[in-house]
C-alpha atoms as a printed R data frame, in Angstrom:
    type eleno elety resid chain resno       x       y       z
1   ATOM     1    CA   MET     A     1 135.437  82.515  91.982
2   ATOM     2    CA   GLU     A     2 132.552  82.925  94.412
3   ATOM     3    CA   ILE     A     3 129.955  85.697  94.027
4   ATOM     4    CA   GLN     A     4 129.506  87.644  97.233
5   ATOM     5    CA   LYS     A     5 125.982  88.634  98.295
6   ATOM     6    CA   LEU     A     6 125.772  92.271  99.227
7   ATOM     7    CA   TYR     A     7 122.522  91.842 101.119
8   ATOM     8    CA   ASP     A     8 119.886  89.266 101.854
9   ATOM     9    CA   LEU     A     9 116.293  90.424 101.334
10  ATOM    10    CA   ASP     A    10 115.160  88.339 104.312
11  ATOM    11    CA   ASP     A    11 117.530  90.238 106.610
12  ATOM    12    CA   ILE     A    12 116.451  93.723 105.557
13  ATOM    13    CA   GLU     A    13 114.341  95.448 108.181
14  ATOM    14    CA   PHE     A    14 111.779  97.862 106.807
15  ATOM    15    CA   GLU     A    15 111.131 100.867 108.995
16  ATOM    16    CA   ASP     A    16 107.632 101.713 110.152
17  ATOM    17    CA   ILE     A    17 106.042 104.822 108.689
18  ATOM    18    CA   THR     A    18 103.862 107.364 110.439
19  ATOM    19    CA   ILE     A    19 100.664 108.540 108.815
20  ATOM    20    CA   GLY     A    20  98.032 110.981 110.008
21  ATOM    21    CA   LEU     A    21  94.389 110.076 110.463
22  ATOM    22    CA   VAL     A    22  92.064 112.935 109.499
23  ATOM    23    CA   ARG     A    23  88.494 112.972 110.796
24  ATOM    24    CA   LEU     A    24  86.035 115.599 109.638
25  ATOM    25    CA   ALA     A    25  83.557 117.154 112.061
26  ATOM    26    CA   LYS     A    26  80.926 117.269 109.308
27  ATOM    27    CA   ASN     A    27  80.609 115.669 105.908
28  ATOM    28    CA   ILE     A    28  81.587 117.949 103.050
29  ATOM    29    CA   PRO     A    29  82.672 117.159  99.479
30  ATOM    30    CA   ASP     A    30  86.372 116.692  98.729
31  ATOM    31    CA   HIS     A    31  86.623 119.789  96.571
32  ATOM    32    CA   GLU     A    32  85.202 122.005  99.321
33  ATOM    33    CA   PHE     A    33  87.536 120.547 101.968
34  ATOM    34    CA   PHE     A    34  90.654 121.078  99.843
35  ATOM    35    CA   PHE     A    35  89.519 124.541  98.763
36  ATOM    36    CA   LYS     A    36  89.459 125.524 102.452
37  ATOM    37    CA   ILE     A    37  92.870 123.932 103.111
38  ATOM    38    CA   ASN     A    38  94.402 125.665 100.085
39  ATOM    39    CA   HIS     A    39  92.857 128.964 101.189
40  ATOM    40    CA   ASN     A    40  94.479 128.669 104.672
41  ATOM    41    CA   ASN     A    41  97.935 127.554 103.487
42  ATOM    42    CA   ASN     A    42 100.696 128.193 100.997
43  ATOM    43    CA   LEU     A    43  99.967 124.686  99.801
44  ATOM    44    CA   LYS     A    44  98.020 123.922  96.652
45  ATOM    45    CA   PHE     A    45  96.469 120.492  96.966
46  ATOM    46    CA   SER     A    46  95.348 119.063  93.664
47  ATOM    47    CA   ARG     A    47  93.699 115.819  92.653
48  ATOM    48    CA   LYS     A    48  96.078 113.113  91.470
49  ATOM    49    CA   GLN     A    49  95.441 109.754  89.858
50  ATOM    50    CA   ASP     A    50  93.285 107.611  92.136
51  ATOM    51    CA   LEU     A    51  94.827 104.896  94.244
52  ATOM    52    CA   VAL     A    52  93.448 101.625  92.831
53  ATOM    53    CA   LEU     A    53  93.077  98.341  94.714
54  ATOM    54    CA   HIS     A    54  92.220  95.199  92.797
55  ATOM    55    CA   GLY     A    55  90.012  92.704  94.592
56  ATOM    56    CA   ASP     A    56  88.652  89.383  93.375
57  ATOM    57    CA   TYR     A    57  85.254  90.808  92.436
58  ATOM    58    CA   TYR     A    58  85.775  94.598  92.422
59  ATOM    59    CA   ASP     A    59  88.366  97.230  91.591
60  ATOM    60    CA   TYR     A    60  88.285  99.999  94.209
61  ATOM    61    CA   PHE     A    61  89.194 103.641  93.581
62  ATOM    62    CA   PHE     A    62  90.395 105.979  96.349
63  ATOM    63    CA   PRO     A    63  90.869 109.703  95.565
64  ATOM    64    CA   ARG     A    64  94.337 111.174  96.208
65  ATOM    65    CA   PHE     A    65  95.309 114.810  96.685
66  ATOM    66    CA   GLU     A    66  98.901 116.061  96.757
67  ATOM    67    CA   ALA     A    67 100.749 119.268  97.517
68  ATOM    68    CA   TYR     A    68 104.394 120.245  97.907
69  ATOM    69    CA   HIS     A    69 105.469 122.371 100.878
70  ATOM    70    CA   LYS     A    70 108.335 124.505  99.543
71  ATOM    71    CA   PHE     A    71 109.759 125.615 102.895
72  ATOM    72    CA   THR     A    72 110.165 122.100 104.332
73  ATOM    73    CA   LYS     A    73 110.587 120.494 100.880
74  ATOM    74    CA   THR     A    74 107.972 117.897 101.764
75  ATOM    75    CA   CYS     A    75 105.261 116.303  99.656
76  ATOM    76    CA   PHE     A    76 101.954 115.727 101.475
77  ATOM    77    CA   THR     A    77  99.351 113.281 100.228
78  ATOM    78    CA   PHE     A    78  95.764 112.908 101.394
79  ATOM    79    CA   ILE     A    79  94.184 109.561 100.470
80  ATOM    80    CA   SER     A    80  90.507 108.903 100.999
81  ATOM    81    CA   ASN     A    81  90.026 106.071 103.495
82  ATOM    82    CA   LYS     A    82  86.766 105.012 101.835
83  ATOM    83    CA   SER     A    83  86.521 104.008  98.197
84  ATOM    84    CA   THR     A    84  84.411 106.429  96.187
85  ATOM    85    CA   GLU     A    85  83.958 104.136  93.228
86  ATOM    86    CA   SER     A    86  84.093 100.415  92.580
87  ATOM    87    CA   LYS     A    87  83.892  98.538  89.311
88  ATOM    88    CA   GLN     A    88  82.589  95.003  89.398
89  ATOM    89    CA   LYS     A    89  84.842  92.568  87.531
90  ATOM    90    CA   LYS     A    90  82.793  89.416  87.963
91  ATOM    91    CA   LEU     A    91  79.675  88.235  89.756
92  ATOM    92    CA   GLN     A    92  79.986  86.890  93.254
93  ATOM    93    CA   THR     A    93  79.054  83.230  93.335
94  ATOM    94    CA   GLU     A    94  80.069  82.552  96.925
95  ATOM    95    CA   LEU     A    95  77.439  82.984  99.605
96  ATOM    96    CA   PHE     A    96  79.755  84.364 102.293
97  ATOM    97    CA   SER     A    97  82.249  86.384 100.308
98  ATOM    98    CA   GLU     A    98  83.994  89.057 102.379
99  ATOM    99    CA   GLU     A    99  84.274  91.432  99.439
100 ATOM   100    CA   ASP     A   100  81.774  94.284  99.209
101 ATOM   101    CA   ASN     A   101  81.361  97.110  96.731
102 ATOM   102    CA   ILE     A   102  82.750  99.580  99.328
103 ATOM   103    CA   LYS     A   103  86.204  99.192 100.835
104 ATOM   104    CA   PHE     A   104  88.168 101.001 103.546
105 ATOM   105    CA   LEU     A   105  91.958 101.216 103.518
106 ATOM   106    CA   LEU     A   106  91.910 101.041 107.320
107 ATOM   107    CA   ASN     A   107  89.121  98.609 108.204
108 ATOM   108    CA   ASN     A   108  89.488  99.285 111.934
109 ATOM   109    CA   GLN     A   109  89.222 103.078 111.409
110 ATOM   110    CA   VAL     A   110  86.028 103.543 109.366
111 ATOM   111    CA   GLU     A   111  85.312 106.956 110.982
112 ATOM   112    CA   VAL     A   112  88.495 108.356 109.372
113 ATOM   113    CA   GLN     A   113  87.867 110.270 106.136
114 ATOM   114    CA   TYR     A   114  91.476 110.782 104.991
115 ATOM   115    CA   ILE     A   115  94.873 109.240 105.485
116 ATOM   116    CA   LEU     A   116  97.642 111.837 105.431
117 ATOM   117    CA   HIS     A   117 101.082 110.733 104.295
118 ATOM   118    CA   SER     A   118 104.318 112.661 104.025
119 ATOM   119    CA   SER     A   119 107.508 112.068 102.082
120 ATOM   120    CA   GLU     A   120 109.477 112.635 105.314
121 ATOM   121    CA   GLN     A   121 110.654 109.809 107.562
122 ATOM   122    CA   PHE     A   122 109.348 111.670 110.632
123 ATOM   123    CA   PRO     A   123 106.494 113.812 109.314
124 ATOM   124    CA   ASP     A   124 105.391 117.106 110.813
125 ATOM   125    CA   PHE     A   125 101.720 117.451 109.939
126 ATOM   126    CA   SER     A   126 101.449 120.691 111.938
127 ATOM   127    CA   VAL     A   127 102.670 122.723 108.929
128 ATOM   128    CA   ILE     A   128  99.223 122.166 107.372
129 ATOM   129    CA   LEU     A   129  96.698 124.600 108.806
130 ATOM   130    CA   LEU     A   130  93.382 122.777 108.842
131 ATOM   131    CA   PRO     A   131  90.046 124.654 108.748
132 ATOM   132    CA   GLU     A   132  88.703 125.397 112.217
133 ATOM   133    CA   ASN     A   133  85.472 123.709 113.331
134 ATOM   134    CA   LEU     A   134  85.703 121.323 110.391
135 ATOM   135    CA   VAL     A   135  88.495 118.899 111.302
136 ATOM   136    CA   PHE     A   136  89.426 117.110 114.504
137 ATOM   137    CA   PRO     A   137  93.142 117.141 115.420
138 ATOM   138    CA   ILE     A   138  95.257 114.860 113.240
139 ATOM   139    CA   GLN     A   139  96.026 111.582 114.990
140 ATOM   140    CA   ASP     A   140  99.422 109.981 114.359
141 ATOM   141    CA   TYR     A   141  99.232 106.311 113.416
142 ATOM   142    CA   THR     A   142 102.166 103.959 112.864
143 ATOM   143    CA   LEU     A   143 102.086 101.436 110.030
144 ATOM   144    CA   GLY     A   144 104.271  98.366 110.204
145 ATOM   145    CA   SER     A   145 105.856  96.928 107.083
146 ATOM   146    CA   GLU     A   146 103.632  93.829 107.297
147 ATOM   147    CA   GLU     A   147 100.414  95.839 106.882
148 ATOM   148    CA   GLU     A   148  98.716  96.055 103.488
149 ATOM   149    CA   LEU     A   149  98.407  99.856 103.605
150 ATOM   150    CA   TYR     A   150 102.176 100.158 104.169
151 ATOM   151    CA   GLN     A   151 102.799  98.260 100.924
152 ATOM   152    CA   ILE     A   152 100.226 100.365  99.063
153 ATOM   153    CA   ILE     A   153 101.771 103.657 100.214
154 ATOM   154    CA   GLN     A   154 105.248 102.462  99.266
155 ATOM   155    CA   TYR     A   155 103.995 101.521  95.810
156 ATOM   156    CA   TYR     A   156 102.338 104.881  95.166
157 ATOM   157    CA   GLU     A   157 105.202 106.944  96.624
């Protein structure tokens, strides 16, 4: 008797996800930024376990903040685009190594402070009231399944 394949992993198409890019108008500490967001909303963002990326020479730590929006039943996650801490695992012996002690999740968007992700397929970031004069409008950004950040978000979801 022949075993029938229900699906072939090579034929599965992964859907793109939409994230929000959050740029601050001025540099302020994380706790102050989220205090102001929590003050303006019915959301209560709290610090979660850091997102950790393992490189060849360093382990990078990116702060994460999560809140649950009860009305829309959506979980929102802010992830710092820039690592706040790195732990060196071994000494670099190569002259032109591309690994530094600071890492960005989006290398082509270094001016972005936070990456905003939602548990929804088509997120509505407008339910989060951001502090006036502190944040530029959230920019939608589409991640394809082949991008490293897509895989990271799927892992931590």
